[in-house]
GROMACS .gro file of C-alpha atoms in nm:
model
  120
    1UNK     CA    1   5.228   3.722  15.893
    2UNK     CA    2   5.545   3.920  15.952
    3UNK     CA    3   5.830   3.955  15.700
    4UNK     CA    4   6.061   3.708  15.875
    5UNK     CA    5   5.795   3.438  15.894
    6UNK     CA    6   5.709   3.487  15.528
    7UNK     CA    7   6.075   3.471  15.425
    8UNK     CA    8   6.124   3.157  15.637
    9UNK     CA    9   5.827   2.991  15.461
   10UNK     CA   10   5.959   3.102  15.123
   11UNK     CA   11   6.299   2.941  15.179
   12UNK     CA   12   6.138   2.633  15.334
   13UNK     CA   13   5.937   2.599  15.011
   14UNK     CA   14   6.255   2.599  14.800
   15UNK     CA   15   6.416   2.339  15.024
   16UNK     CA   16   6.114   2.108  15.069
   17UNK     CA   17   6.152   1.787  14.866
   18UNK     CA   18   5.796   1.660  14.927
   19UNK     CA   19   5.563   1.820  14.671
   20UNK     CA   20   5.254   1.784  14.895
   21UNK     CA   21   5.425   1.962  15.184
   22UNK     CA   22   5.561   2.220  14.939
   23UNK     CA   23   5.205   2.281  14.817
   24UNK     CA   24   5.099   2.353  15.177
   25UNK     CA   25   5.381   2.605  15.218
   26UNK     CA   26   5.285   2.772  14.889
   27UNK     CA   27   4.916   2.790  14.985
   28UNK     CA   28   5.007   2.946  15.319
   29UNK     CA   29   5.234   3.216  15.184
   30UNK     CA   30   5.143   3.284  14.818
   31UNK     CA   31   4.822   3.444  14.687
   32UNK     CA   32   4.616   3.256  14.430
   33UNK     CA   33   4.746   3.350  14.087
   34UNK     CA   34   5.074   3.483  14.227
   35UNK     CA   35   5.366   3.513  13.988
   36UNK     CA   36   5.736   3.429  14.014
   37UNK     CA   37   5.994   3.547  13.764
   38UNK     CA   38   6.372   3.552  13.762
   39UNK     CA   39   6.630   3.538  13.482
   40UNK     CA   40   6.596   3.158  13.456
   41UNK     CA   41   6.238   3.071  13.546
   42UNK     CA   42   5.880   3.193  13.538
   43UNK     CA   43   5.572   3.053  13.712
   44UNK     CA   44   5.210   3.162  13.743
   45UNK     CA   45   4.996   3.020  14.023
   46UNK     CA   46   5.051   2.761  14.290
   47UNK     CA   47   5.078   2.451  14.069
   48UNK     CA   48   5.335   2.600  13.832
   49UNK     CA   49   5.537   2.729  14.125
   50UNK     CA   50   5.540   2.386  14.291
   51UNK     CA   51   5.658   2.224  13.966
   52UNK     CA   52   5.922   2.492  13.917
   53UNK     CA   53   6.070   2.432  14.263
   54UNK     CA   54   6.079   2.056  14.197
   55UNK     CA   55   6.259   2.117  13.867
   56UNK     CA   56   6.512   2.348  14.035
   57UNK     CA   57   6.581   2.085  14.302
   58UNK     CA   58   6.643   1.831  14.025
   59UNK     CA   59   6.884   2.072  13.853
   60UNK     CA   60   7.078   2.145  14.173
   61UNK     CA   61   7.079   1.824  14.382
   62UNK     CA   62   7.228   1.850  14.729
   63UNK     CA   63   7.200   2.231  14.734
   64UNK     CA   64   6.972   2.445  14.951
   65UNK     CA   65   6.862   2.807  14.953
   66UNK     CA   66   6.960   3.024  15.249
   67UNK     CA   67   6.854   3.381  15.322
   68UNK     CA   68   7.150   3.607  15.390
   69UNK     CA   69   7.138   3.944  15.560
   70UNK     CA   70   6.838   4.143  15.673
   71UNK     CA   71   6.494   4.173  15.517
   72UNK     CA   72   6.402   4.521  15.395
   73UNK     CA   73   6.034   4.615  15.414
   74UNK     CA   74   5.824   4.917  15.315
   75UNK     CA   75   5.486   5.000  15.158
   76UNK     CA   76   5.387   4.641  15.087
   77UNK     CA   77   5.725   4.538  14.944
   78UNK     CA   78   6.000   4.314  15.076
   79UNK     CA   79   6.358   4.262  14.964
   80UNK     CA   80   6.592   3.984  15.071
   81UNK     CA   81   6.908   3.823  14.943
   82UNK     CA   82   6.998   3.456  14.924
   83UNK     CA   83   7.264   3.199  14.847
   84UNK     CA   84   7.230   2.853  14.694
   85UNK     CA   85   7.485   2.615  14.842
   86UNK     CA   86   7.561   2.285  15.008
   87UNK     CA   87   7.594   2.295  15.386
   88UNK     CA   88   7.944   2.409  15.482
   89UNK     CA   89   8.039   2.496  15.123
   90UNK     CA   90   8.076   2.819  14.928
   91UNK     CA   91   7.761   2.931  14.742
   92UNK     CA   92   7.722   2.840  14.376
   93UNK     CA   93   7.455   3.107  14.317
   94UNK     CA   94   7.318   3.413  14.488
   95UNK     CA   95   7.072   3.690  14.428
   96UNK     CA   96   6.814   3.935  14.553
   97UNK     CA   97   6.436   3.901  14.544
   98UNK     CA   98   6.179   4.179  14.539
   99UNK     CA   99   5.842   4.073  14.681
  100UNK     CA  100   5.508   4.246  14.625
  101UNK     CA  101   5.264   4.165  14.905
  102UNK     CA  102   4.886   4.138  14.909
  103UNK     CA  103   4.691   4.338  15.166
  104UNK     CA  104   4.682   4.028  15.389
  105UNK     CA  105   5.060   3.978  15.369
  106UNK     CA  106   5.093   3.697  15.116
  107UNK     CA  107   5.325   3.702  14.814
  108UNK     CA  108   5.146   3.841  14.508
  109UNK     CA  109   5.456   3.873  14.291
  110UNK     CA  110   5.821   3.786  14.332
  111UNK     CA  111   6.086   3.924  14.099
  112UNK     CA  112   6.429   3.768  14.139
  113UNK     CA  113   6.768   3.896  14.030
  114UNK     CA  114   7.082   3.682  14.012
  115UNK     CA  115   7.405   3.828  14.144
  116UNK     CA  116   7.588   3.515  14.029
  117UNK     CA  117   7.465   3.178  13.905
  118UNK     CA  118   7.585   2.860  13.734
  119UNK     CA  119   7.506   2.801  13.370
  120UNK     CA  120   7.222   2.556  13.309
   0.00000   0.00000   0.00000
């Protein structure tokens, strides 16, 4: 899987309301036992990640995640930036994610940083 496809699946996961479909996206792009951590949330494994995304959608109804800019890639790492916003509106949050890949190109670890975010 190339970096753009993986990033597209990652953002599709965050924007997918159906937990069963979200689980499919997670299984296709995240390694078993993968970890997610950012200043607000932490998840270990597919089930926790799926629940975390559902909770974030509940916290920010009507908002979606969008990748902005290019994807940087080297030595099994990716970096991309994102905004959280409603279509046609200014973003309410944004940040940068650092992704550690497995040898077969799945996400092993994602470390997120917030550039700006609402209080919650």
